[in-house]
Amino acid sequence: MLLQAVFLLLLHCLASTLGQYELCKSLVSTDEGSVWEQYACQPKQASMKDHMRIKVDPPGITCGNPPERFCTLENPYLCSDECDASNPDLAHPPQLMQDRERNGLLTYWQTVTWRRHPEPLLANITMSWNKSLELTDDIQITFEYGRPTIMIMDKSMDNGRSWQAYQYYADDCIDAFNMPPKRVRDLLPANITRVICTEEYSRWVGSKNEKNVKFEVRARFAVFAGSRLQNMDSLYTRMESMKGLRDFFTFTNLRLRLLRPALGGTYVQRDNLLKYFYAISNIEVPARCKCNLHASQCLLQEGNLQCQCEHNTTGQDCQRCRKGFKAKSWKAGSYLPTPNGTPNTCTIAGSSSGSNCECYGHSNRCSYIDYLNIVTCVSCKHNTRGQNCQHCRLGYFRNASAELDDEGVCIECNCNQMGSVHDRCNGTGFCQCKDGAAGAKCDDCLPGYYWKQGCYSNVCDEEMLLCQNGGTCYQNQKCICPPEFKGVLCQQPRCEAGKDCNAASSLHPPTATLLLCTLLAHLLAMLTPH
Ligand SMILES: *[C@@H]1O[C@H](CO)[C@@H](O)[C@H](O)[C@H]1NC(C)=O
Ligand SMILES: *[C@@H]1O[C@H](CO)[C@@H](O)[C@H](O)[C@H]1NC(C)=O
Ligand SMILES: *[C@@H]1O[C@H](CO)[C@@H](O)[C@H](O)[C@H]1NC(C)=O
Ligand SMILES: *[C@@H]1O[C@H](CO)[C@@H](O)[C@H](O)[C@H]1NC(C)=O
Ligand SMILES: *[C@@H]1O[C@H](CO)[C@@H](O)[C@H](O)[C@H]1NC(C)=O
Ligand SMILES: *[C@@H]1O[C@H](CO)[C@@H](O)[C@H](O)[C@H]1NC(C)=O
Ligand SMILES: [Ca+2]
């Protein structure tokens, strides 16, 4: 008991001197010797601008090629400044947004001027890391010569395959985006992950007074952790419990869409378009690598950030268990219970709780079945089943290129409902087809059949089952006959031989009358007593 108390105290000291979750494991001595204790851990915050790749679009948007003059909003008639890409002293290439400025020398990327007005002056800045990151403080973009009056920040969480809006910026949110203006500090806790439009960073206050545009992270954290972030435990607890909160701060790429430059607080003055352009001197992105609480270090390896995974995990984000450590399925570490969290370590296959039940990482639980005297995995995930989660569920088949412990080991059969007998398939994914259906998934028809929510044999075609008497075959389903013919293949004339068939269309009223008369005659015959 005492030992435990001392140990906990020690841990607490460590946690408070190191900052929270900075330690993945430590060697502690117990009565049985030294053992590793494991804790939830995460890398420190870093300045991610050092690792970002910047791309600027469209290609000709950077100024200086050809060289051009520009003026400033504050000094609109002194247009002596020059941008020249071929002169290092006068060039403003994109990398000046992420350099480390020395000796107070301001360096910035700059675009061409708005000579083409009224065509909009548009520029995209795409920042990529090829790594999941989590924001730890405000993103801050520093604009020289005025902040844009309309701008969107986007983010991607899948290395640029899909994008979503992160925040809208405008001097008039209704006018630019038809969104009511909001400030982060006014958001309710439940609305903290909302994508808002803000006017705080777009209004004209003079280009030297306020240069920064922020994406506010600190103010969002403060909603849970207090104004001085004094209660981080409360934030970490929310990170675990509030849906979408952690993902809100997670990204792999950011994109700035600059839609309208600073205007100096007035309308565009067409007689001097050389004072309108974008210039960015710095983009600060304070974040940490997302390592799923399984690493305290994140290092550059072959040009890419990589979590240094502990807890027997692996992958760029420690998002998998290492080979041979898949007795349970992988889980992210947890911030709870504070202050040290839960590591959710991957354990060696076959060693889980001494029961020797291998579930290939598809289940966390085993259960002993008394009357069979076996231990079996419970609730196999990833569409597996069986005592060791070693089979695929019905309707799934084994992925030949995946190991048994791969999450993608079972592939859905995907049998076509109309074309197949049932939704099961054989070991190579072939479904069992109904008559006339074909293909691995039974979504095709054999020759001589046509598809109409299943396969049906052709009524007509261009070879054997020809429509006759000038009829045309409609999608193998029926013959469209000329008016004088009927029958499946239009083989039958509408009127029998010997009858008067001259006026096919005027035939109907007399026929109907005839029919009525015949009926009446029959009726009369039935009613008449003999
Ligand atoms: C900026 O990116 C958006 C979204 O992909 C795209 O629609 C737009 O055309 C891009 N603008 C420029 C100037 O490349
Ligand atoms: C992104 O990172 C992964 C994992 O480190 C690496 O395999 C891949 O080559 C990287 N892609 C680029 C474009 O650098
Ligand atoms: C918060 O979200 C609710 C809808 O979930 C919305 O009705 C309300 O206006 C929002 N409040 C603020 C301050 O954004
Ligand atoms: C794997 O995790 C166990 C604890 O479950 C630990 O004792 C062992 O050192 C780890 N192995 C490696 C190679 O990290
Ligand atoms: C089969 O497994 C491989 C290896 O894990 C994986 O890359 C692939 O996506 C899987 N195929 C399907 C259809 O899930
Ligand atoms: C599945 O069925 C297809 C088509 O009938 C056949 O070619 C394949 O060999 C079968 N695979 C297995 C594992 O039975
Ligand atoms: Ca700079």
mmCIF file of N, CA and C in Angstrom, residues 412-527:
data_model
loop_
_atom_site.group_PDB
_atom_site.id
_atom_site.type_symbol
_atom_site.label_atom_id
_atom_site.label_comp_id
_atom_site.label_asym_id
_atom_site.label_seq_id
_atom_site.Cartn_x
_atom_site.Cartn_y
_atom_site.Cartn_z
ATOM 1 N N GLU A 412 -16.608 -8.101 -48.397
ATOM 2 C CA GLU A 412 -18.029 -8.358 -48.604
ATOM 3 C C GLU A 412 -18.251 -9.014 -49.963
ATOM 4 N N CYS A 413 -19.132 -10.033 -50.015
ATOM 5 C CA CYS A 413 -19.398 -10.740 -51.267
ATOM 6 C C CYS A 413 -20.019 -9.824 -52.300
ATOM 7 N N ASN A 414 -20.943 -8.972 -51.819
ATOM 8 C CA ASN A 414 -21.535 -8.001 -52.724
ATOM 9 C C ASN A 414 -22.278 -8.651 -53.885
ATOM 10 N N CYS A 415 -22.965 -9.770 -53.613
ATOM 11 C CA CYS A 415 -23.704 -10.452 -54.676
ATOM 12 C C CYS A 415 -24.870 -9.583 -55.103
ATOM 13 N N ASN A 416 -25.109 -9.543 -56.392
ATOM 14 C CA ASN A 416 -26.257 -8.778 -56.873
ATOM 15 C C ASN A 416 -27.548 -9.432 -56.398
ATOM 16 N N GLN A 417 -28.375 -8.671 -55.695
ATOM 17 C CA GLN A 417 -29.588 -9.221 -55.068
ATOM 18 C C GLN A 417 -30.531 -9.865 -56.067
ATOM 19 N N MET A 418 -30.634 -9.237 -57.231
ATOM 20 C CA MET A 418 -31.576 -9.731 -58.240
ATOM 21 C C MET A 418 -31.013 -10.952 -58.959
ATOM 22 N N GLY A 419 -29.694 -10.958 -59.164
ATOM 23 C CA GLY A 419 -29.105 -11.983 -60.011
ATOM 24 C C GLY A 419 -28.659 -13.224 -59.269
ATOM 25 N N SER A 420 -28.575 -13.146 -57.915
ATOM 26 C CA SER A 420 -27.994 -14.287 -57.222
ATOM 27 C C SER A 420 -29.012 -14.994 -56.325
ATOM 28 N N VAL A 421 -28.690 -16.221 -56.024
ATOM 29 C CA VAL A 421 -29.594 -17.061 -55.234
ATOM 30 C C VAL A 421 -29.629 -16.580 -53.782
ATOM 31 N N HIS A 422 -28.459 -16.206 -53.240
ATOM 32 C CA HIS A 422 -28.389 -15.680 -51.873
ATOM 33 C C HIS A 422 -27.174 -14.774 -51.797
ATOM 34 N N ASP A 423 -26.905 -14.189 -50.629
ATOM 35 C CA ASP A 423 -25.829 -13.190 -50.555
ATOM 36 C C ASP A 423 -24.493 -13.791 -50.115
ATOM 37 N N ARG A 424 -24.362 -15.125 -50.187
ATOM 38 C CA ARG A 424 -23.092 -15.748 -49.830
ATOM 39 C C ARG A 424 -22.254 -16.001 -51.085
ATOM 40 N N CYS A 425 -20.976 -16.190 -50.905
ATOM 41 C CA CYS A 425 -20.125 -16.457 -52.058
ATOM 42 C C CYS A 425 -19.095 -17.505 -51.681
ATOM 43 N N ASN A 426 -18.367 -18.024 -52.660
ATOM 44 C CA ASN A 426 -17.355 -19.021 -52.337
ATOM 45 C C ASN A 426 -16.042 -18.340 -51.962
ATOM 46 N N GLY A 427 -15.002 -19.136 -51.736
ATOM 47 C CA GLY A 427 -13.754 -18.608 -51.181
ATOM 48 C C GLY A 427 -13.049 -17.592 -52.048
ATOM 49 N N THR A 428 -13.422 -17.480 -53.313
ATOM 50 C CA THR A 428 -12.789 -16.468 -54.150
ATOM 51 C C THR A 428 -13.782 -15.375 -54.549
ATOM 52 N N GLY A 429 -14.898 -15.319 -53.824
ATOM 53 C CA GLY A 429 -15.817 -14.206 -54.020
ATOM 54 C C GLY A 429 -16.859 -14.418 -55.097
ATOM 55 N N PHE A 430 -16.988 -15.659 -55.587
ATOM 56 C CA PHE A 430 -18.001 -15.925 -56.619
ATOM 57 C C PHE A 430 -19.355 -16.209 -55.981
ATOM 58 N N CYS A 431 -20.391 -15.526 -56.472
ATOM 59 C CA CYS A 431 -21.740 -15.722 -55.956
ATOM 60 C C CYS A 431 -22.432 -16.818 -56.752
ATOM 61 N N GLN A 432 -23.522 -17.343 -56.176
ATOM 62 C CA GLN A 432 -24.275 -18.385 -56.866
ATOM 63 C C GLN A 432 -25.415 -17.744 -57.647
ATOM 64 N N CYS A 433 -25.376 -17.892 -58.978
ATOM 65 C CA CYS A 433 -26.296 -17.129 -59.825
ATOM 66 C C CYS A 433 -27.600 -17.867 -60.100
ATOM 67 N N LYS A 434 -28.656 -17.088 -60.274
ATOM 68 C CA LYS A 434 -29.923 -17.647 -60.744
ATOM 69 C C LYS A 434 -29.796 -17.982 -62.226
ATOM 70 N N ASP A 435 -30.792 -18.728 -62.760
ATOM 71 C CA ASP A 435 -30.770 -19.073 -64.180
ATOM 72 C C ASP A 435 -30.622 -17.826 -65.039
ATOM 73 N N GLY A 436 -29.726 -17.888 -65.977
ATOM 74 C CA GLY A 436 -29.567 -16.787 -66.916
ATOM 75 C C GLY A 436 -28.590 -15.734 -66.451
ATOM 76 N N ALA A 437 -28.310 -15.673 -65.141
ATOM 77 C CA ALA A 437 -27.384 -14.653 -64.641
ATOM 78 C C ALA A 437 -25.947 -15.158 -64.714
ATOM 79 N N ALA A 438 -24.991 -14.236 -64.762
ATOM 80 C CA ALA A 438 -23.586 -14.612 -64.892
ATOM 81 C C ALA A 438 -22.699 -13.571 -64.233
ATOM 82 N N GLY A 439 -21.403 -13.854 -64.201
ATOM 83 C CA GLY A 439 -20.442 -12.923 -63.595
ATOM 84 C C GLY A 439 -20.206 -13.285 -62.145
ATOM 85 N N ALA A 440 -19.059 -12.858 -61.610
ATOM 86 C CA ALA A 440 -18.701 -13.203 -60.241
ATOM 87 C C ALA A 440 -19.771 -12.733 -59.259
ATOM 88 N N LYS A 441 -20.361 -11.594 -59.518
ATOM 89 C CA LYS A 441 -21.376 -11.046 -58.609
ATOM 90 C C LYS A 441 -22.801 -11.271 -59.136
ATOM 91 N N CYS A 442 -22.927 -12.005 -60.240
ATOM 92 C CA CYS A 442 -24.226 -12.297 -60.868
ATOM 93 C C CYS A 442 -24.948 -11.024 -61.301
ATOM 94 N N ASP A 443 -24.173 -10.041 -61.743
ATOM 95 C CA ASP A 443 -24.818 -8.810 -62.185
ATOM 96 C C ASP A 443 -24.797 -8.693 -63.699
ATOM 97 N N ASP A 444 -24.577 -9.823 -64.358
ATOM 98 C CA ASP A 444 -24.537 -9.876 -65.814
ATOM 99 C C ASP A 444 -25.498 -10.959 -66.278
ATOM 100 N N CYS A 445 -25.806 -10.993 -67.568
ATOM 101 C CA CYS A 445 -26.668 -12.051 -68.084
ATOM 102 C C CYS A 445 -25.913 -12.886 -69.102
ATOM 103 N N LEU A 446 -26.311 -14.151 -69.181
ATOM 104 C CA LEU A 446 -25.773 -15.039 -70.213
ATOM 105 C C LEU A 446 -26.304 -14.576 -71.568
ATOM 106 N N PRO A 447 -25.630 -14.974 -72.664
ATOM 107 C CA PRO A 447 -26.176 -14.661 -73.996
ATOM 108 C C PRO A 447 -27.589 -15.240 -74.101
ATOM 109 N N GLY A 448 -28.485 -14.510 -74.745
ATOM 110 C CA GLY A 448 -29.855 -14.985 -74.877
ATOM 111 C C GLY A 448 -30.747 -14.513 -73.740
ATOM 112 N N TYR A 449 -30.162 -13.733 -72.796
ATOM 113 C CA TYR A 449 -30.953 -13.196 -71.685
ATOM 114 C C TYR A 449 -30.786 -11.689 -71.643
ATOM 115 N N TYR A 450 -31.792 -11.001 -71.132
ATOM 116 C CA TYR A 450 -31.648 -9.559 -70.953
ATOM 117 C C TYR A 450 -31.841 -9.215 -69.486
ATOM 118 N N TRP A 451 -31.274 -8.073 -69.043
ATOM 119 C CA TRP A 451 -31.312 -7.682 -67.635
ATOM 120 C C TRP A 451 -32.460 -6.726 -67.373
ATOM 121 N N LYS A 452 -33.345 -7.120 -66.488
ATOM 122 C CA LYS A 452 -34.342 -6.173 -65.997
ATOM 123 C C LYS A 452 -34.644 -6.591 -64.567
ATOM 124 N N GLN A 453 -33.824 -6.091 -63.604
ATOM 125 C CA GLN A 453 -33.878 -6.527 -62.216
ATOM 126 C C GLN A 453 -33.827 -8.042 -62.135
ATOM 127 N N GLY A 454 -32.805 -8.595 -62.747
ATOM 128 C CA GLY A 454 -32.656 -10.028 -62.878
ATOM 129 C C GLY A 454 -32.534 -10.347 -64.361
ATOM 130 N N CYS A 455 -32.247 -11.610 -64.662
ATOM 131 C CA CYS A 455 -32.076 -11.975 -66.067
ATOM 132 C C CYS A 455 -33.302 -12.730 -66.563
ATOM 133 N N TYR A 456 -33.807 -12.348 -67.710
ATOM 134 C CA TYR A 456 -34.949 -13.011 -68.324
ATOM 135 C C TYR A 456 -34.552 -13.397 -69.734
ATOM 136 N N SER A 457 -35.087 -14.538 -70.225
ATOM 137 C CA SER A 457 -34.668 -14.941 -71.557
ATOM 138 C C SER A 457 -35.285 -14.003 -72.590
ATOM 139 N N ASN A 458 -34.511 -13.769 -73.631
ATOM 140 C CA ASN A 458 -34.909 -12.824 -74.658
ATOM 141 C C ASN A 458 -36.250 -13.208 -75.277
ATOM 142 N N VAL A 459 -37.098 -12.234 -75.507
ATOM 143 C CA VAL A 459 -38.343 -12.449 -76.233
ATOM 144 C C VAL A 459 -38.055 -12.339 -77.731
ATOM 145 N N CYS A 460 -37.198 -11.401 -78.061
ATOM 146 C CA CYS A 460 -36.831 -11.228 -79.469
ATOM 147 C C CYS A 460 -35.362 -10.858 -79.551
ATOM 148 N N ASP A 461 -34.756 -11.021 -80.695
ATOM 149 C CA ASP A 461 -33.384 -10.573 -80.900
ATOM 150 C C ASP A 461 -33.140 -10.358 -82.384
ATOM 151 N N GLU A 462 -31.874 -10.231 -82.735
ATOM 152 C CA GLU A 462 -31.566 -9.925 -84.139
ATOM 153 C C GLU A 462 -31.197 -11.179 -84.920
ATOM 154 N N GLU A 463 -31.237 -12.348 -84.266
ATOM 155 C CA GLU A 463 -30.766 -13.553 -84.962
ATOM 156 C C GLU A 463 -31.845 -14.605 -85.103
ATOM 157 N N MET A 464 -32.199 -15.221 -83.957
ATOM 158 C CA MET A 464 -33.135 -16.352 -84.011
ATOM 159 C C MET A 464 -34.575 -15.906 -83.818
ATOM 160 N N LEU A 465 -34.764 -14.972 -82.894
ATOM 161 C CA LEU A 465 -36.120 -14.587 -82.529
ATOM 162 C C LEU A 465 -36.460 -13.246 -83.170
ATOM 163 N N LEU A 466 -36.514 -13.265 -84.510
ATOM 164 C CA LEU A 466 -36.732 -12.016 -85.233
ATOM 165 C C LEU A 466 -38.185 -11.578 -85.135
ATOM 166 N N CYS A 467 -38.412 -10.297 -84.932
ATOM 167 C CA CYS A 467 -39.769 -9.767 -85.017
ATOM 168 C C CYS A 467 -40.168 -9.805 -86.493
ATOM 169 N N GLN A 468 -41.394 -10.152 -86.721
ATOM 170 C CA GLN A 468 -41.799 -10.327 -88.105
ATOM 171 C C GLN A 468 -42.694 -9.197 -88.578
ATOM 172 N N ASN A 469 -42.969 -9.202 -89.865
ATOM 173 C CA ASN A 469 -43.902 -8.258 -90.483
ATOM 174 C C ASN A 469 -43.540 -6.807 -90.157
ATOM 175 N N GLY A 470 -42.221 -6.524 -90.103
ATOM 176 C CA GLY A 470 -41.793 -5.134 -89.905
ATOM 177 C C GLY A 470 -41.789 -4.669 -88.453
ATOM 178 N N GLY A 471 -42.003 -5.606 -87.507
ATOM 179 C CA GLY A 471 -41.929 -5.232 -86.093
ATOM 180 C C GLY A 471 -40.477 -4.982 -85.678
ATOM 181 N N THR A 472 -40.281 -4.169 -84.597
ATOM 182 C CA THR A 472 -38.919 -3.923 -84.127
ATOM 183 C C THR A 472 -38.760 -4.447 -82.705
ATOM 184 N N CYS A 473 -37.576 -4.975 -82.461
ATOM 185 C CA CYS A 473 -37.298 -5.597 -81.163
ATOM 186 C C CYS A 473 -36.868 -4.523 -80.170
ATOM 187 N N TYR A 474 -37.588 -4.394 -79.056
ATOM 188 C CA TYR A 474 -37.271 -3.384 -78.045
ATOM 189 C C TYR A 474 -36.505 -4.031 -76.892
ATOM 190 N N GLN A 475 -35.215 -3.749 -76.838
ATOM 191 C CA GLN A 475 -34.333 -4.214 -75.764
ATOM 192 C C GLN A 475 -34.499 -5.694 -75.423
ATOM 193 N N ASN A 476 -34.690 -6.486 -76.444
ATOM 194 C CA ASN A 476 -34.867 -7.940 -76.298
ATOM 195 C C ASN A 476 -36.102 -8.322 -75.480
ATOM 196 N N GLN A 477 -36.915 -7.311 -75.142
ATOM 197 C CA GLN A 477 -38.015 -7.588 -74.214
ATOM 198 C C GLN A 477 -39.340 -7.801 -74.904
ATOM 199 N N LYS A 478 -39.555 -7.086 -76.019
ATOM 200 C CA LYS A 478 -40.815 -7.269 -76.747
ATOM 201 C C LYS A 478 -40.680 -6.723 -78.147
ATOM 202 N N CYS A 479 -41.567 -7.261 -79.042
ATOM 203 C CA CYS A 479 -41.617 -6.714 -80.388
ATOM 204 C C CYS A 479 -42.615 -5.572 -80.384
ATOM 205 N N ILE A 480 -42.220 -4.461 -81.008
ATOM 206 C CA ILE A 480 -43.184 -3.388 -81.208
ATOM 207 C C ILE A 480 -43.736 -3.570 -82.616
ATOM 208 N N CYS A 481 -45.020 -3.930 -82.680
ATOM 209 C CA CYS A 481 -45.614 -4.356 -83.950
ATOM 210 C C CYS A 481 -46.246 -3.184 -84.688
ATOM 211 N N PRO A 482 -46.274 -3.282 -86.022
ATOM 212 C CA PRO A 482 -47.088 -2.317 -86.780
ATOM 213 C C PRO A 482 -48.560 -2.546 -86.444
ATOM 214 N N PRO A 483 -49.438 -1.557 -86.642
ATOM 215 C CA PRO A 483 -50.821 -1.652 -86.162
ATOM 216 C C PRO A 483 -51.587 -2.880 -86.664
ATOM 217 N N GLU A 484 -51.202 -3.366 -87.834
ATOM 218 C CA GLU A 484 -52.021 -4.476 -88.404
ATOM 219 C C GLU A 484 -51.637 -5.841 -87.846
ATOM 220 N N PHE A 485 -50.537 -5.873 -87.019
ATOM 221 C CA PHE A 485 -50.096 -7.195 -86.555
ATOM 222 C C PHE A 485 -49.999 -7.269 -85.047
ATOM 223 N N LYS A 486 -50.136 -8.451 -84.530
ATOM 224 C CA LYS A 486 -50.027 -8.672 -83.101
ATOM 225 C C LYS A 486 -49.290 -9.985 -82.854
ATOM 226 N N GLY A 487 -49.233 -10.410 -81.632
ATOM 227 C CA GLY A 487 -48.505 -11.625 -81.297
ATOM 228 C C GLY A 487 -47.112 -11.282 -80.829
ATOM 229 N N VAL A 488 -46.498 -12.241 -80.108
ATOM 230 C CA VAL A 488 -45.189 -12.016 -79.492
ATOM 231 C C VAL A 488 -44.168 -11.564 -80.519
ATOM 232 N N LEU A 489 -44.181 -12.169 -81.703
ATOM 233 C CA LEU A 489 -43.228 -11.787 -82.744
ATOM 234 C C LEU A 489 -43.931 -11.061 -83.887
ATOM 235 N N CYS A 490 -45.108 -10.513 -83.635
ATOM 236 C CA CYS A 490 -45.914 -9.802 -84.634
ATOM 237 C C CYS A 490 -46.270 -10.748 -85.781
ATOM 238 N N GLN A 491 -46.389 -12.008 -85.453
ATOM 239 C CA GLN A 491 -46.578 -12.988 -86.520
ATOM 240 C C GLN A 491 -48.040 -13.098 -86.933
ATOM 241 N N GLN A 492 -48.949 -12.465 -86.145
ATOM 242 C CA GLN A 492 -50.380 -12.684 -86.355
ATOM 243 C C GLN A 492 -51.033 -11.422 -86.902
ATOM 244 N N PRO A 493 -51.775 -11.520 -87.992
ATOM 245 C CA PRO A 493 -52.531 -10.331 -88.444
ATOM 246 C C PRO A 493 -53.642 -10.052 -87.444
ATOM 247 N N ARG A 494 -54.002 -8.761 -87.303
ATOM 248 C CA ARG A 494 -55.035 -8.418 -86.332
ATOM 249 C C ARG A 494 -56.400 -8.971 -86.731
ATOM 250 N N CYS A 495 -56.680 -9.090 -88.053
ATOM 251 C CA CYS A 495 -57.990 -9.607 -88.469
ATOM 252 C C CYS A 495 -57.814 -10.921 -89.193
ATOM 253 N N GLU A 496 -58.728 -11.839 -88.910
ATOM 254 C CA GLU A 496 -58.638 -13.156 -89.511
ATOM 255 C C GLU A 496 -58.980 -13.064 -90.993
ATOM 256 N N ALA A 497 -58.501 -14.018 -91.736
ATOM 257 C CA ALA A 497 -58.760 -14.045 -93.178
ATOM 258 C C ALA A 497 -60.263 -14.122 -93.425
ATOM 259 N N GLY A 498 -60.720 -13.518 -94.520
ATOM 260 C CA GLY A 498 -62.140 -13.600 -94.889
ATOM 261 C C GLY A 498 -62.962 -12.467 -94.342
ATOM 262 N N LYS A 499 -62.476 -11.785 -93.280
ATOM 263 C CA LYS A 499 -63.258 -10.684 -92.725
ATOM 264 C C LYS A 499 -62.847 -9.379 -93.402
ATOM 265 N N ASP A 500 -63.652 -8.373 -93.201
ATOM 266 C CA ASP A 500 -63.359 -7.091 -93.829
ATOM 267 C C ASP A 500 -62.351 -6.326 -92.994
ATOM 268 N N CYS A 501 -61.121 -6.243 -93.511
ATOM 269 C CA CYS A 501 -60.054 -5.649 -92.712
ATOM 270 C C CYS A 501 -59.515 -4.391 -93.339
ATOM 271 N N ASN A 502 -60.322 -3.734 -94.091
ATOM 272 C CA ASN A 502 -59.791 -2.569 -94.806
ATOM 273 C C ASN A 502 -59.469 -1.403 -93.881
ATOM 274 N N ALA A 503 -60.375 -1.124 -92.980
ATOM 275 C CA ALA A 503 -60.171 0.019 -92.098
ATOM 276 C C ALA A 503 -59.937 -0.458 -90.683
ATOM 277 N N ALA A 504 -58.680 -0.749 -90.415
ATOM 278 C CA ALA A 504 -58.335 -1.353 -89.122
ATOM 279 C C ALA A 504 -58.781 -0.488 -87.959
ATOM 280 N N SER A 505 -58.672 0.837 -88.112
ATOM 281 C CA SER A 505 -58.941 1.695 -86.957
ATOM 282 C C SER A 505 -60.436 1.966 -86.802
ATOM 283 N N SER A 506 -61.178 2.012 -87.938
ATOM 284 C CA SER A 506 -62.603 2.312 -87.825
ATOM 285 C C SER A 506 -63.395 1.060 -87.475
ATOM 286 N N LEU A 507 -62.664 -0.019 -87.203
ATOM 287 C CA LEU A 507 -63.287 -1.315 -86.959
ATOM 288 C C LEU A 507 -63.893 -1.399 -85.566
ATOM 289 N N HIS A 508 -63.356 -0.588 -84.665
ATOM 290 C CA HIS A 508 -63.669 -0.821 -83.251
ATOM 291 C C HIS A 508 -65.118 -0.611 -82.855
ATOM 292 N N PRO A 509 -65.751 0.508 -83.187
ATOM 293 C CA PRO A 509 -67.132 0.683 -82.715
ATOM 294 C C PRO A 509 -68.060 -0.441 -83.178
ATOM 295 N N PRO A 510 -68.029 -0.815 -84.508
ATOM 296 C CA PRO A 510 -68.919 -1.919 -84.931
ATOM 297 C C PRO A 510 -68.618 -3.201 -84.166
ATOM 298 N N THR A 511 -67.320 -3.485 -83.912
ATOM 299 C CA THR A 511 -66.952 -4.712 -83.200
ATOM 300 C C THR A 511 -67.575 -4.705 -81.812
ATOM 301 N N ALA A 512 -67.461 -3.552 -81.152
ATOM 302 C CA ALA A 512 -68.012 -3.451 -79.805
ATOM 303 C C ALA A 512 -69.523 -3.676 -79.822
ATOM 304 N N THR A 513 -70.179 -3.068 -80.784
ATOM 305 C CA THR A 513 -71.627 -3.219 -80.901
ATOM 306 C C THR A 513 -71.977 -4.677 -81.127
ATOM 307 N N LEU A 514 -71.204 -5.297 -82.007
ATOM 308 C CA LEU A 514 -71.414 -6.703 -82.342
ATOM 309 C C LEU A 514 -71.318 -7.559 -81.089
ATOM 310 N N LEU A 515 -70.261 -7.275 -80.305
ATOM 311 C CA LEU A 515 -70.006 -8.023 -79.079
ATOM 312 C C LEU A 515 -71.174 -7.878 -78.117
ATOM 313 N N LEU A 516 -71.654 -6.637 -77.978
ATOM 314 C CA LEU A 516 -72.760 -6.347 -77.070
ATOM 315 C C LEU A 516 -74.004 -7.113 -77.501
ATOM 316 N N CYS A 517 -74.243 -7.126 -78.812
ATOM 317 C CA CYS A 517 -75.412 -7.817 -79.347
ATOM 318 C C CYS A 517 -75.328 -9.309 -79.063
ATOM 319 N N THR A 518 -74.131 -9.865 -79.274
ATOM 320 C CA THR A 518 -73.938 -11.298 -79.034
ATOM 321 C C THR A 518 -74.232 -11.613 -77.571
ATOM 322 N N LEU A 519 -73.705 -10.764 -76.684
ATOM 323 C CA LEU A 519 -73.910 -10.955 -75.250
ATOM 324 C C LEU A 519 -75.383 -10.927 -74.897
ATOM 325 N N LEU A 520 -76.059 -9.927 -75.451
ATOM 326 C CA LEU A 520 -77.490 -9.768 -75.186
ATOM 327 C C LEU A 520 -78.269 -10.986 -75.673
ATOM 328 N N ALA A 521 -77.881 -11.477 -76.838
ATOM 329 C CA ALA A 521 -78.537 -12.649 -77.409
ATOM 330 C C ALA A 521 -78.400 -13.838 -76.476
ATOM 331 N N HIS A 522 -77.124 -14.012 -75.939
ATOM 332 C CA HIS A 522 -76.871 -15.106 -74.997
ATOM 333 C C HIS A 522 -77.742 -14.961 -73.762
ATOM 334 N N LEU A 523 -77.786 -13.752 -73.245
ATOM 335 C CA LEU A 523 -78.544 -13.460 -72.042
ATOM 336 C C LEU A 523 -80.015 -13.819 -72.256
ATOM 337 N N LEU A 524 -80.481 -13.415 -73.399
ATOM 338 C CA LEU A 524 -81.880 -13.648 -73.762
ATOM 339 C C LEU A 524 -82.163 -15.144 -73.823
ATOM 340 N N ALA A 525 -81.199 -15.856 -74.449
ATOM 341 C CA ALA A 525 -81.355 -17.309 -74.582
ATOM 342 C C ALA A 525 -81.416 -17.965 -73.212
ATOM 343 N N MET A 526 -80.608 -17.473 -72.263
ATOM 344 C CA MET A 526 -80.570 -18.060 -70.925
ATOM 345 C C MET A 526 -81.864 -17.792 -70.170
ATOM 346 N N LEU A 527 -82.380 -16.597 -70.351
ATOM 347 C CA LEU A 527 -83.548 -16.192 -69.578
ATOM 348 C C LEU A 527 -84.858 -16.771 -70.140
#
